[in-house]
JSON list of C-alpha atoms in Angstrom, two decimals:
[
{"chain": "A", "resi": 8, "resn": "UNK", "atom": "CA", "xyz": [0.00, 0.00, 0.00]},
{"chain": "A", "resi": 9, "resn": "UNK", "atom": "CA", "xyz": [2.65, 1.97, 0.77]},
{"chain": "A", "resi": 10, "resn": "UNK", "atom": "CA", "xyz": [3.48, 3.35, -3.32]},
{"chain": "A", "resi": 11, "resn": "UNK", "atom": "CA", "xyz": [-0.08, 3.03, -4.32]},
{"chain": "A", "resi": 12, "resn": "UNK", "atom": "CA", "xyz": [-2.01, 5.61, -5.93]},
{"chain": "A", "resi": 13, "resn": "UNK", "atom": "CA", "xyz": [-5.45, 5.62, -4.89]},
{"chain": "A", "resi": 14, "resn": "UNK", "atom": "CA", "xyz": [-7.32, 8.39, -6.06]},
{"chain": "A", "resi": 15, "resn": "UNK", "atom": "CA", "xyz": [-11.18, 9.26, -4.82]},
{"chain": "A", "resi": 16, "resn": "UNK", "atom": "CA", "xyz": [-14.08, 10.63, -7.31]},
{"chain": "A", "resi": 17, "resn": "UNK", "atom": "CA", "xyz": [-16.98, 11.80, -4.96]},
{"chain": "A", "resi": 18, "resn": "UNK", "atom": "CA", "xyz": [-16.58, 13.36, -2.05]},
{"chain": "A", "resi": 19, "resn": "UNK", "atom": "CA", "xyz": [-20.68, 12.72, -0.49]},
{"chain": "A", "resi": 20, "resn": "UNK", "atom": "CA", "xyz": [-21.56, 10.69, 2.29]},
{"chain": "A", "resi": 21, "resn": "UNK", "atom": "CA", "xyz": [-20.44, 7.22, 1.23]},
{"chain": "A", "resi": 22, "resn": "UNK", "atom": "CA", "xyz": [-16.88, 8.79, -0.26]},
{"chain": "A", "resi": 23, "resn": "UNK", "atom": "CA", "xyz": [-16.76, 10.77, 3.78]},
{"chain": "A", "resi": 24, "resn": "UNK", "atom": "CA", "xyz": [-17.45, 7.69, 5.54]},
{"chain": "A", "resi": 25, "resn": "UNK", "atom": "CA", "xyz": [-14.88, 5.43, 4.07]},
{"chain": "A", "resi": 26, "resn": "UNK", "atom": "CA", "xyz": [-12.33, 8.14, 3.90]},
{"chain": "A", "resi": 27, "resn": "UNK", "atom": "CA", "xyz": [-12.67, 8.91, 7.96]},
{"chain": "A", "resi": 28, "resn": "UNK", "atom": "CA", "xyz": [-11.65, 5.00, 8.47]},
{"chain": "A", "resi": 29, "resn": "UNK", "atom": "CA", "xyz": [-8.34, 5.31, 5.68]},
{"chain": "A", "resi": 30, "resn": "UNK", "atom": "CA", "xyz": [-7.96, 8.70, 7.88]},
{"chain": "A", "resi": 31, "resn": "UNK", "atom": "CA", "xyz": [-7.48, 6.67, 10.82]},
{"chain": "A", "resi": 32, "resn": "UNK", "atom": "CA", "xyz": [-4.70, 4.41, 9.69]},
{"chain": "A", "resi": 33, "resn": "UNK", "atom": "CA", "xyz": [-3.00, 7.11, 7.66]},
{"chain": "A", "resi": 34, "resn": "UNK", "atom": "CA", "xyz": [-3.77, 5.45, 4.31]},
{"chain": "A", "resi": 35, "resn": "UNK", "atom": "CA", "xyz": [-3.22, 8.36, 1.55]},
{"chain": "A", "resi": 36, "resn": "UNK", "atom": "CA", "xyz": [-5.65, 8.73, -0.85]},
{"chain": "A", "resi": 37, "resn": "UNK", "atom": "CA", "xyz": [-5.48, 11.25, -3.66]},
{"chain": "A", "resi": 38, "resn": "UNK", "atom": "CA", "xyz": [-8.92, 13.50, -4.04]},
{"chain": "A", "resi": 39, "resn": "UNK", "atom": "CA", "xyz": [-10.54, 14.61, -7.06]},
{"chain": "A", "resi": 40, "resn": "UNK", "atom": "CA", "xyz": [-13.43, 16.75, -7.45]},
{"chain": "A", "resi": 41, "resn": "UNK", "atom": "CA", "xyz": [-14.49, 19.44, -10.63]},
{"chain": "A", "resi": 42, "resn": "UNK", "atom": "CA", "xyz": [-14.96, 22.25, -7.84]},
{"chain": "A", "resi": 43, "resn": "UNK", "atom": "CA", "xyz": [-10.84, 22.82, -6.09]},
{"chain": "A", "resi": 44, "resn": "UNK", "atom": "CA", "xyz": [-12.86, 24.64, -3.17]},
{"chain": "A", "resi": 45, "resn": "UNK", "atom": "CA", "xyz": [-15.01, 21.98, -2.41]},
{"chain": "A", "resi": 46, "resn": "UNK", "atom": "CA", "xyz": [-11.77, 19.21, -2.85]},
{"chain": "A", "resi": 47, "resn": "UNK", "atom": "CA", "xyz": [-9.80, 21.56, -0.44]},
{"chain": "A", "resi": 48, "resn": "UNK", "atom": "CA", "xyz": [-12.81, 21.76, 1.84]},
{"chain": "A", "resi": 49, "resn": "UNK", "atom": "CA", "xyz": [-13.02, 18.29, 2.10]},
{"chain": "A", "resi": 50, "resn": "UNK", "atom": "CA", "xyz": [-9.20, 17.05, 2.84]},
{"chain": "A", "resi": 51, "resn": "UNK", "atom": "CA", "xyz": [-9.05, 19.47, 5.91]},
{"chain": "A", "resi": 52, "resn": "UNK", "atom": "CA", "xyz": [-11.08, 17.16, 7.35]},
{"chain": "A", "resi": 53, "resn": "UNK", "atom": "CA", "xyz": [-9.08, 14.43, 6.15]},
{"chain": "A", "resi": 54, "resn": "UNK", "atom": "CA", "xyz": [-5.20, 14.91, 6.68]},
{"chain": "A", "resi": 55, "resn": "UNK", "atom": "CA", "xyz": [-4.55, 11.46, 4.86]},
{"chain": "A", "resi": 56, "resn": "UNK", "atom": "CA", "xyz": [-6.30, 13.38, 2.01]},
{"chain": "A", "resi": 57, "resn": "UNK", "atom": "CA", "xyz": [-4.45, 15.58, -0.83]},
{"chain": "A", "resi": 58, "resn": "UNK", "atom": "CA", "xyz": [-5.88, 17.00, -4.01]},
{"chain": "A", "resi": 59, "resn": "UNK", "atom": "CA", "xyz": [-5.63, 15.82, -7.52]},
{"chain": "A", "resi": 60, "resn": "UNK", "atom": "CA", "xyz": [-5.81, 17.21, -10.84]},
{"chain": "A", "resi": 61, "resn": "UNK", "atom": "CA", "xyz": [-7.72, 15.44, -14.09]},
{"chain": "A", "resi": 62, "resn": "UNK", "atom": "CA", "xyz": [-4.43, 14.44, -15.17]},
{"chain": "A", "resi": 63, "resn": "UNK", "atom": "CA", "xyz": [-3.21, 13.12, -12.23]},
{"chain": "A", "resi": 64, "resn": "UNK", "atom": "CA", "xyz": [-6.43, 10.54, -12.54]},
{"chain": "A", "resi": 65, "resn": "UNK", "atom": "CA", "xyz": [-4.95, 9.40, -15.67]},
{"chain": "A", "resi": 66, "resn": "UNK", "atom": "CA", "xyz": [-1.94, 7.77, -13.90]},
{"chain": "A", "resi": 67, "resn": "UNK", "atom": "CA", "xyz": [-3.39, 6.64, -10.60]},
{"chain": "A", "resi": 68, "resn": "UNK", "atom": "CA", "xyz": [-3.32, 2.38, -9.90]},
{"chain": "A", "resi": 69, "resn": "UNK", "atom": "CA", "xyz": [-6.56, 2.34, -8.14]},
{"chain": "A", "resi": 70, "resn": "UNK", "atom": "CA", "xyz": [-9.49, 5.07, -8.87]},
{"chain": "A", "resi": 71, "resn": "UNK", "atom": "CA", "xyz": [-12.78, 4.60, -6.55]},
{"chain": "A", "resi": 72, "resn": "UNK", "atom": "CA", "xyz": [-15.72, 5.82, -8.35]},
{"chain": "A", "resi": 73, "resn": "UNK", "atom": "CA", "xyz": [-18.15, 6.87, -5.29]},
{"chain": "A", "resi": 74, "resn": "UNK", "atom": "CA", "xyz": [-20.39, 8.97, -7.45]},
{"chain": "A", "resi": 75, "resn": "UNK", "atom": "CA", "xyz": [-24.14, 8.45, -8.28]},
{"chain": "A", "resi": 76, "resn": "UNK", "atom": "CA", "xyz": [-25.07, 6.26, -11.06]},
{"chain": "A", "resi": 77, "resn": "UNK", "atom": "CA", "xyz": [-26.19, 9.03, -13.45]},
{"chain": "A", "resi": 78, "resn": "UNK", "atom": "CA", "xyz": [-22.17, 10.48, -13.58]},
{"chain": "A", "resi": 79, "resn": "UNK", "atom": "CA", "xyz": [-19.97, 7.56, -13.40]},
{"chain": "A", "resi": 80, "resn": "UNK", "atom": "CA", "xyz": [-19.89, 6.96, -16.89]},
{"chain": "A", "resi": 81, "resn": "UNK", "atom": "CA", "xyz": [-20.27, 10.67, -18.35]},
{"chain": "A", "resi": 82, "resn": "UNK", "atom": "CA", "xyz": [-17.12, 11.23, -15.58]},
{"chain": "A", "resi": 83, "resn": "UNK", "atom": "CA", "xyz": [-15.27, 8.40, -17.04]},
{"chain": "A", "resi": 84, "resn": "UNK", "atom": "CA", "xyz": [-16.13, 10.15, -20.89]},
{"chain": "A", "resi": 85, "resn": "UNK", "atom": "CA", "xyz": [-15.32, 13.77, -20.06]},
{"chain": "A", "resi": 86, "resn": "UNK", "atom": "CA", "xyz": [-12.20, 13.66, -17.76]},
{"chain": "A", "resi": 87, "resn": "UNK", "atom": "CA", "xyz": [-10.53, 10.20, -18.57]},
{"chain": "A", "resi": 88, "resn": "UNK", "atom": "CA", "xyz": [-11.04, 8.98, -22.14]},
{"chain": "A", "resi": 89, "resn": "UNK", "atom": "CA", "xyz": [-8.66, 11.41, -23.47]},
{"chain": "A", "resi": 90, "resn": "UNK", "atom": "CA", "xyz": [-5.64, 9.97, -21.53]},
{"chain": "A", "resi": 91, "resn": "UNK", "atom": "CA", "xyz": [-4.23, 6.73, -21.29]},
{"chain": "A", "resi": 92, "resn": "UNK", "atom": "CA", "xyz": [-6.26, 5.14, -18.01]},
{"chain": "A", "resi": 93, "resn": "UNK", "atom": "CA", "xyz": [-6.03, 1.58, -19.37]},
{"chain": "A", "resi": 94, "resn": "UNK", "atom": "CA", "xyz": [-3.42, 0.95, -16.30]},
{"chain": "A", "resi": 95, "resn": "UNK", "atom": "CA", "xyz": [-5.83, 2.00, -13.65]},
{"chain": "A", "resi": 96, "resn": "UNK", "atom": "CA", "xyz": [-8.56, -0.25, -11.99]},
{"chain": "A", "resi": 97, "resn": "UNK", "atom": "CA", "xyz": [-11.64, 1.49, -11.75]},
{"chain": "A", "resi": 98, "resn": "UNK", "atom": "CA", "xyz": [-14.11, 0.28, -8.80]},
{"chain": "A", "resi": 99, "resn": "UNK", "atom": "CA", "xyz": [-17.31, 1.71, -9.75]},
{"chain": "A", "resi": 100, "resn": "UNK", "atom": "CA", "xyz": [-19.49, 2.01, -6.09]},
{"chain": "A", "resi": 101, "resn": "UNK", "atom": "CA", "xyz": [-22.54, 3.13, -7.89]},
{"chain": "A", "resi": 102, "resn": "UNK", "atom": "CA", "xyz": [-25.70, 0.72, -6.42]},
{"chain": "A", "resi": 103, "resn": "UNK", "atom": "CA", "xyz": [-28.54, 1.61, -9.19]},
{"chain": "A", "resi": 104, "resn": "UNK", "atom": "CA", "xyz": [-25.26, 1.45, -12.46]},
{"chain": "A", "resi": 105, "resn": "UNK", "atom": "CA", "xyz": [-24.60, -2.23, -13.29]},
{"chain": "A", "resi": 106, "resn": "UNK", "atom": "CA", "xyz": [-20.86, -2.78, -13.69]},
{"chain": "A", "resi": 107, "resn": "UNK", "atom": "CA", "xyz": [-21.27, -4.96, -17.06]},
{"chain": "A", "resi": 108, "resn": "UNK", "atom": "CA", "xyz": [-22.08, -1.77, -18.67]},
{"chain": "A", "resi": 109, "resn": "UNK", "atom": "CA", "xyz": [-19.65, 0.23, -17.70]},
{"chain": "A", "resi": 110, "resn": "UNK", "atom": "CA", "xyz": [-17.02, -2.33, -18.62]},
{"chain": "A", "resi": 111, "resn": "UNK", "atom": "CA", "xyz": [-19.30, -2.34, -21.88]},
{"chain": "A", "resi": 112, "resn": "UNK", "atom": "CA", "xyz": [-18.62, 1.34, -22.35]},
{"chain": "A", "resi": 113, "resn": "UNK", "atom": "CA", "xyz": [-14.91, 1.10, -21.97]},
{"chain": "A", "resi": 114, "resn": "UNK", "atom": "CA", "xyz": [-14.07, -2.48, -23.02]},
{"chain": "A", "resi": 115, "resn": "UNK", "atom": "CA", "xyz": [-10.38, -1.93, -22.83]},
{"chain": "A", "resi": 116, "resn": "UNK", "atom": "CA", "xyz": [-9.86, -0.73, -18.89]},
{"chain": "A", "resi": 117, "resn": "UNK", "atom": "CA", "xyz": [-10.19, -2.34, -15.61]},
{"chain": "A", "resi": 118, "resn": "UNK", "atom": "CA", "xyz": [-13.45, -2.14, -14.20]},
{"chain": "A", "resi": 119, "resn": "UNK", "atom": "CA", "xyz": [-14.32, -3.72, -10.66]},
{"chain": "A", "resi": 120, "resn": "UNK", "atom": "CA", "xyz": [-17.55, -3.57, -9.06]},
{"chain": "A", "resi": 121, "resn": "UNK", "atom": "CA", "xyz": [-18.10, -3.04, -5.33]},
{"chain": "A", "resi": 122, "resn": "UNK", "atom": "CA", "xyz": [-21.20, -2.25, -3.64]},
{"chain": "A", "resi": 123, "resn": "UNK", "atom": "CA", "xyz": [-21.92, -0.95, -0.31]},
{"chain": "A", "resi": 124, "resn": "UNK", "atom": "CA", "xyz": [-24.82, -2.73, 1.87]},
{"chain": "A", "resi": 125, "resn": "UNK", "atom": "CA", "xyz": [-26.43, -0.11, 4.22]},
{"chain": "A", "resi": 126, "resn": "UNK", "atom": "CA", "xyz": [-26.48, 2.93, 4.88]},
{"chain": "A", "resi": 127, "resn": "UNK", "atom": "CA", "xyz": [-23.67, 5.09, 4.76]},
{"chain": "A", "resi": 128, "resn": "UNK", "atom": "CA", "xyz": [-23.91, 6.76, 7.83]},
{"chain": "A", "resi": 129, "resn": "UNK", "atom": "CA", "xyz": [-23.72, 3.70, 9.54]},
{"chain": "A", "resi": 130, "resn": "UNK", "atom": "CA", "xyz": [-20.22, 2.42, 8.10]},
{"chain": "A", "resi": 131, "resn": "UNK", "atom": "CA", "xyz": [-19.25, 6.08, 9.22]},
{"chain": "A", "resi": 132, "resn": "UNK", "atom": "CA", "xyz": [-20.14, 5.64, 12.77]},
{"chain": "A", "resi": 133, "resn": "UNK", "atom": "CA", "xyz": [-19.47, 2.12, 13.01]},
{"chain": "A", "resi": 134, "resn": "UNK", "atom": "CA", "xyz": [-17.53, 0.57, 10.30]},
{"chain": "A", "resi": 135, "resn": "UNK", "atom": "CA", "xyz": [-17.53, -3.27, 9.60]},
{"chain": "A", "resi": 136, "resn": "UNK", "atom": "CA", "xyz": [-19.11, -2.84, 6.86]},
{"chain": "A", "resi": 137, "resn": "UNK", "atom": "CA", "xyz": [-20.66, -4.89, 4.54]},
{"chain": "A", "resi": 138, "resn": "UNK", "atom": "CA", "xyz": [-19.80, -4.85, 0.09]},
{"chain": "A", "resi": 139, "resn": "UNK", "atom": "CA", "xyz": [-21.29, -7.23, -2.75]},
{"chain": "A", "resi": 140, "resn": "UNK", "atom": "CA", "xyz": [-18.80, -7.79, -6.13]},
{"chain": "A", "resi": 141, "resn": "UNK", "atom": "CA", "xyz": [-19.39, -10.21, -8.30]},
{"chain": "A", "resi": 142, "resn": "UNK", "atom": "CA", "xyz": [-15.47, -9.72, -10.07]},
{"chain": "A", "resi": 143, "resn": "UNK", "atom": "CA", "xyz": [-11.89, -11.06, -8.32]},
{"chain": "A", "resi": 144, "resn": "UNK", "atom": "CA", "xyz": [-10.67, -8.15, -6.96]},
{"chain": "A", "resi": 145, "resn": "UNK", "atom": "CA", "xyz": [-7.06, -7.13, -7.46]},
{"chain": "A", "resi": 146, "resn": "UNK", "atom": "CA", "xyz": [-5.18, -7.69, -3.73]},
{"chain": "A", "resi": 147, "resn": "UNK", "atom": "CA", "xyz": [-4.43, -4.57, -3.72]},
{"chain": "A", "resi": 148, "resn": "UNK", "atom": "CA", "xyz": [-8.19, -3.46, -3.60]},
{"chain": "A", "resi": 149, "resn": "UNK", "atom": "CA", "xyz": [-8.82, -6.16, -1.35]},
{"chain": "A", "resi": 150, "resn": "UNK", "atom": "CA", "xyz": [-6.60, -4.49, 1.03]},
{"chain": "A", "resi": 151, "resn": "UNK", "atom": "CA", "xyz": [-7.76, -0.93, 0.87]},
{"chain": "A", "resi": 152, "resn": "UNK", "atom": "CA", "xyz": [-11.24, -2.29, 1.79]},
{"chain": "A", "resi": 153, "resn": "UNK", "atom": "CA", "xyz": [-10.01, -3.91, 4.64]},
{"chain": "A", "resi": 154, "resn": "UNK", "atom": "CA", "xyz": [-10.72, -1.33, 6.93]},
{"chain": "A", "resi": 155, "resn": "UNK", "atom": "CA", "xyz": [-14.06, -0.89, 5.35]},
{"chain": "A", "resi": 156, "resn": "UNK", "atom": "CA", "xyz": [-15.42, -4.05, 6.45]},
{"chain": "A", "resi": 157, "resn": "UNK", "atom": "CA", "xyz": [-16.22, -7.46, 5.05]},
{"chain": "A", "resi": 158, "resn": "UNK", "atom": "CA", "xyz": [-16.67, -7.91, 1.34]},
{"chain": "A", "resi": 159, "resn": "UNK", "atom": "CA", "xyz": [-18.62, -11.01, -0.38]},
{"chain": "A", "resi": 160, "resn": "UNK", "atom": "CA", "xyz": [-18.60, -12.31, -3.71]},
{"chain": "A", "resi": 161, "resn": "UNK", "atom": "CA", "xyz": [-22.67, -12.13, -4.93]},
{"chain": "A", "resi": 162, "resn": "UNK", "atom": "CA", "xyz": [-24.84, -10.77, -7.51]},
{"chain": "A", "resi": 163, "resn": "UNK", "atom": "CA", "xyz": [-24.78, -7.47, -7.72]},
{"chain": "A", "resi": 164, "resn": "UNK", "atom": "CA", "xyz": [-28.49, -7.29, -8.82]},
{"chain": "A", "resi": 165, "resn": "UNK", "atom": "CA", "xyz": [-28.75, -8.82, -5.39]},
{"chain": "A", "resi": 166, "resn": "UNK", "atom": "CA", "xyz": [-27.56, -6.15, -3.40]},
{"chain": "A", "resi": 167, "resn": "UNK", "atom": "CA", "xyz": [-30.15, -3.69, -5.18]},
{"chain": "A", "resi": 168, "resn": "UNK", "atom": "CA", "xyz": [-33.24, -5.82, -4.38]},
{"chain": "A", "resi": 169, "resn": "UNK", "atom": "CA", "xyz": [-31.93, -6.09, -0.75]},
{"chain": "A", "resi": 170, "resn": "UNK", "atom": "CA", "xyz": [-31.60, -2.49, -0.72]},
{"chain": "A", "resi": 171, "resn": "UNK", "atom": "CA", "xyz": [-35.03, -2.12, -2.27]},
{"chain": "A", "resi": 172, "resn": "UNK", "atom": "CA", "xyz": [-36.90, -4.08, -0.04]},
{"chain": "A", "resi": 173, "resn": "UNK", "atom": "CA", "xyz": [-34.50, -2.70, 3.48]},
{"chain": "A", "resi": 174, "resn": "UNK", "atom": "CA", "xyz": [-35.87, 0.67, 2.71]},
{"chain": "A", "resi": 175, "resn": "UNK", "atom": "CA", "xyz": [-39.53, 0.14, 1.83]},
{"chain": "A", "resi": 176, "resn": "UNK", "atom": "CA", "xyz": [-39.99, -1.77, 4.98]},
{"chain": "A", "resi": 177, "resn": "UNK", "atom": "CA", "xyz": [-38.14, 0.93, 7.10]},
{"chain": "A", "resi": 178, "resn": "UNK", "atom": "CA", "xyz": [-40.17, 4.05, 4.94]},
{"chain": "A", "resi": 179, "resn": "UNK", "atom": "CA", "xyz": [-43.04, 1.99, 6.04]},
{"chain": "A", "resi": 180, "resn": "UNK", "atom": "CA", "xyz": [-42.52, 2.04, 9.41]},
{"chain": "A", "resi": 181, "resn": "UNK", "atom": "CA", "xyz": [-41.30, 5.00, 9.91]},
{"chain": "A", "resi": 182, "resn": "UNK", "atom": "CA", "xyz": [-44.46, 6.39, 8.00]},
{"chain": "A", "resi": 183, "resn": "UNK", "atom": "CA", "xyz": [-46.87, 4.13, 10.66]},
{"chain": "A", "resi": 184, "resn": "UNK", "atom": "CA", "xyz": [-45.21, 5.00, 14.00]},
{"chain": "A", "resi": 185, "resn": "UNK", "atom": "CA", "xyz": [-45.52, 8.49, 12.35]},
{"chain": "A", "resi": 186, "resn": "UNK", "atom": "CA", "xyz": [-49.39, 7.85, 11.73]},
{"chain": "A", "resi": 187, "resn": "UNK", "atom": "CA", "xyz": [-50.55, 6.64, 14.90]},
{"chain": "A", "resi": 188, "resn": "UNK", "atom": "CA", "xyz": [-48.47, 8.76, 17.58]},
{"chain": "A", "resi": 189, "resn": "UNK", "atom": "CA", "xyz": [-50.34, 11.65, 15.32]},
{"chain": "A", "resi": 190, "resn": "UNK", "atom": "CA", "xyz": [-53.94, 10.20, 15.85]},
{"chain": "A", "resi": 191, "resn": "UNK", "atom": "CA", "xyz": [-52.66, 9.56, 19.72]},
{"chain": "A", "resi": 192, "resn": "UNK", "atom": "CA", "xyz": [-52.34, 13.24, 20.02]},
{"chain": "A", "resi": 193, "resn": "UNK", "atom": "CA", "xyz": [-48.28, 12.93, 21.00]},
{"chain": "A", "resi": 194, "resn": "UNK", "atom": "CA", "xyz": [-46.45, 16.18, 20.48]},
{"chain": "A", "resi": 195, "resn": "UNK", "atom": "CA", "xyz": [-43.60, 16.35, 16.95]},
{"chain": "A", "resi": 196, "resn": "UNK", "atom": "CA", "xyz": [-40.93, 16.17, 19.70]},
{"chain": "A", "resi": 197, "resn": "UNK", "atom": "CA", "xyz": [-42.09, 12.57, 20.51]},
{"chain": "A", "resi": 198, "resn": "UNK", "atom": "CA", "xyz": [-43.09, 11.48, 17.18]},
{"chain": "A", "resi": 199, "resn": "UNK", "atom": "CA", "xyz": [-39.27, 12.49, 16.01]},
{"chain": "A", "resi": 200, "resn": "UNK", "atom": "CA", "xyz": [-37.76, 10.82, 19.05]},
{"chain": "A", "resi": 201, "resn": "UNK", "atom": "CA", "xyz": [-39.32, 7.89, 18.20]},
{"chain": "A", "resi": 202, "resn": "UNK", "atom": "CA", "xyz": [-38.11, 8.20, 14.40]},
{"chain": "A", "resi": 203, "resn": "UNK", "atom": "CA", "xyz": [-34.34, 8.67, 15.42]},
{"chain": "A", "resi": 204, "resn": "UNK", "atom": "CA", "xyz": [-33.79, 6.76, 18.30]},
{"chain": "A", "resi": 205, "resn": "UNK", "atom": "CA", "xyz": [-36.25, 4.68, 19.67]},
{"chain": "A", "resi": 206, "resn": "UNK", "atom": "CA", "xyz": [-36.63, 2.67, 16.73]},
{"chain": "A", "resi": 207, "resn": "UNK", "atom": "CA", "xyz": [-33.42, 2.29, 14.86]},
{"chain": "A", "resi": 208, "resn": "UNK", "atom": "CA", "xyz": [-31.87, 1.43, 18.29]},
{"chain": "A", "resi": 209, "resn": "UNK", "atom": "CA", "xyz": [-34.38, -1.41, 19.08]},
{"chain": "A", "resi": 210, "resn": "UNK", "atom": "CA", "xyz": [-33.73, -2.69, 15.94]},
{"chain": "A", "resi": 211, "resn": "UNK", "atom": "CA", "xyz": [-29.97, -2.26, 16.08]},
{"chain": "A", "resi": 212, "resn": "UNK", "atom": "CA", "xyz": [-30.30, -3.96, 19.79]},
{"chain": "A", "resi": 213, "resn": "UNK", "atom": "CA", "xyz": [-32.83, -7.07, 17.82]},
{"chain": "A", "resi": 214, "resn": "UNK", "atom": "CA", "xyz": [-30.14, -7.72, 15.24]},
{"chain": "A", "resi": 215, "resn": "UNK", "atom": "CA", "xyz": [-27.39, -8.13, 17.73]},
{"chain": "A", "resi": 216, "resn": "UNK", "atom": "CA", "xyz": [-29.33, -10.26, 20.12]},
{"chain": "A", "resi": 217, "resn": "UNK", "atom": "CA", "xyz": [-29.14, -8.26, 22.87]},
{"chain": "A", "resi": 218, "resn": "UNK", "atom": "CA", "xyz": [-32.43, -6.57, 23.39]},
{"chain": "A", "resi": 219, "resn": "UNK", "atom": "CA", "xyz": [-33.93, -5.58, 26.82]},
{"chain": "A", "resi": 220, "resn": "UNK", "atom": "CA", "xyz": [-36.39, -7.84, 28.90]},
{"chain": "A", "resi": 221, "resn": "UNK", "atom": "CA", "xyz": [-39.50, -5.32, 27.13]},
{"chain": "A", "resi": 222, "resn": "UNK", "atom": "CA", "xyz": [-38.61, -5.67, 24.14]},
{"chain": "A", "resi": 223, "resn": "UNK", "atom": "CA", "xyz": [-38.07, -9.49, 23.76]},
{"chain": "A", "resi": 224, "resn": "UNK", "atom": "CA", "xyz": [-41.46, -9.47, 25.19]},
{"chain": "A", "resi": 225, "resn": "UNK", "atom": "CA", "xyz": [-42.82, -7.88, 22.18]},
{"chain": "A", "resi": 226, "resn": "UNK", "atom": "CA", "xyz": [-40.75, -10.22, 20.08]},
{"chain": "A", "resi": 227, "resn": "UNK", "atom": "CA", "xyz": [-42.59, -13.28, 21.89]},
{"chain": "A", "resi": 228, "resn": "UNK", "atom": "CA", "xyz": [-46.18, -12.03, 21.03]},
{"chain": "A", "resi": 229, "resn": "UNK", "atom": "CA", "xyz": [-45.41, -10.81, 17.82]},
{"chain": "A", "resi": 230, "resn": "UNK", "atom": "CA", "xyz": [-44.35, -14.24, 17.18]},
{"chain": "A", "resi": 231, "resn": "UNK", "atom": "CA", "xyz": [-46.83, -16.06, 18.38]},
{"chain": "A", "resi": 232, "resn": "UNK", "atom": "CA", "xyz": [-49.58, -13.63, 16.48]},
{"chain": "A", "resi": 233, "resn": "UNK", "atom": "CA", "xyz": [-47.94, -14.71, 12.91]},
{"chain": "A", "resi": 234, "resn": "UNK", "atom": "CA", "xyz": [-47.93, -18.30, 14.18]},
{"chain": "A", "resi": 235, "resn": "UNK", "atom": "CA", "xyz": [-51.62, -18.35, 14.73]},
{"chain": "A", "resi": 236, "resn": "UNK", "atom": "CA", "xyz": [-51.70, -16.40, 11.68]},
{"chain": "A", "resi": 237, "resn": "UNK", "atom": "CA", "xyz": [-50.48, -19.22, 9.66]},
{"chain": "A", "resi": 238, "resn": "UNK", "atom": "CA", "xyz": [-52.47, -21.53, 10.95]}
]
C-alpha cells in the first residue's frame, strides 16, 4: 500500500465515511473533485487526504468511483477517455449502475464492481461494513477495503433488491409509527424521538441479540400472532 495511488471521485456521504476510516490508519488517498474549493474543503477534514488534478487521474493504480449512477460513466467520458487510463482499476461504487455496462462502455480498462450494503452513515459511525462484487478483486483493492469491512462475492443485482426491499420496509414504518403517535395526540418532539432513536436502536439492539427484557417481550407475542396467523 505503501506506493499506491489511490485516487477518490466523490466526495458525499459514502466517499466521507470510508475516507474517515483510511484517515485513521493514515492510508493516503489522492482526491478529485471538478470544484478545487469543495476538494480543499473536504481534505481538511481528512489529513490522509491531498488534491488531484484530471491528469493526475490518468496515472493513478486504483481510482474509486463513489459517485451516483447518473455520472460515473459521463465522468469516465469527459475527464478520462482522453488519456491513457487503461493501467488504472476502476471500482465503480454506484448501487442503481450495473458494472457490465460500464465495462461495456470502456471495453479496454479495468473495471471492478463493489457495492456498499447499508447505509452510509452507519459504516461512518461504526464501520464493519458490509460490500457485494461479483469480479476477483485485485489484492491490492482487497486491502484498501479492509478497513471498510467485510466484502462477499454475490450478484450485484442482489444487493439492489436487498436495498429495495431494506428501505420500503423501514419508509413503512417509519411512515406508521408516524401515523398513529399523530392520531394519539403525542407532540412532533415525541413522534421524532421515536423516528431517530427509539426505533433504529431497538432494531440495532434485535439484530445483535441483545435486546432488553420489554422488548423481547414484544418479540414473543409478535411471534406467536404470525404463528396463529399461519395456521
Amino acid at each position: 500500500m505503501k506506493n499506491l495511488k489511490v485516487a477518490l471521485a466523490g466526495i458525499g456521504k459514502l466517499g466521507s465515511a470510508m475516507m474517515a476510516h483510511w484517515n485513521k490508519l493514515n492510508i493516503k488517498i489522492g482526491v478529485y473533485h471538478p470544484s478545487r474549493t469543495k476538494a480543499e474543503q473536504f481534505i481538511q477534514r481528512f489529513p490522509n487526504g491531498h488534491l488531484l488534478t484530471e491528469q493526475d487521474l490518468r496515472v493513478v493504480d486504483i481510482l474509486i468511483l463513489a459517485l451516483p449512477a447518473g455520472k460515473v460513466i459521463p465522468f469516465m467520458e469527459n475527464r478520462l477517455a482522453e488519456g491513457n487510463s487503461s493501467s488504472v482499476n476502476f471500482i465503480n461504487m454506484a448501487t442503481a449502475l450495473p458494472t457490465k455496462e460500464i465495462k461495456g462502455k470502456f471495453p479496454s480498462y479495468k473495471v471492478y464492481g463493489l457495492k456498499y450494503m447499508g447505509h452510509s452513515r452507519d459504516l461512518l459511525e461504526h464501520g464493519n461494513g458490509l460490500f457485494i462484487t461479483e469480479d476477483h478483486l485485485p489484492d491490492t483493492v482487497m486491502e484498501l477495503c479492509k478497513p471498510l469491512g467485510q466484502i462477499i462475492k454475490d450478484r450485484e443485482e442482489r444487493l439492489v433488491k436487498i436495498n429495495k426491499l431494506a428501505t420500503y420496509y423501514a419508509v413503512r414504518t417509519a411512515v406508521e409509527i408516524e401515523n398513529d403517535f399523530t392520531k394519539k395526540g403525542y407532540p412532533p418532539a415525541y413522534i421524532k424521538r421515536a423516528l431517530t432513536s427509539l426505533a433504529p436502536e431497538v432494531i440495532r439492539s434485535y439484530s445483535e441479540g441483545n435486546l432488553g427484557h420489554f422488548a423481547q417481550e414484544i418479540v414473543r407475542e409478535i411471534k406467536e400472532n404470525s404463528e396463529k396467523d399461519a395456521d
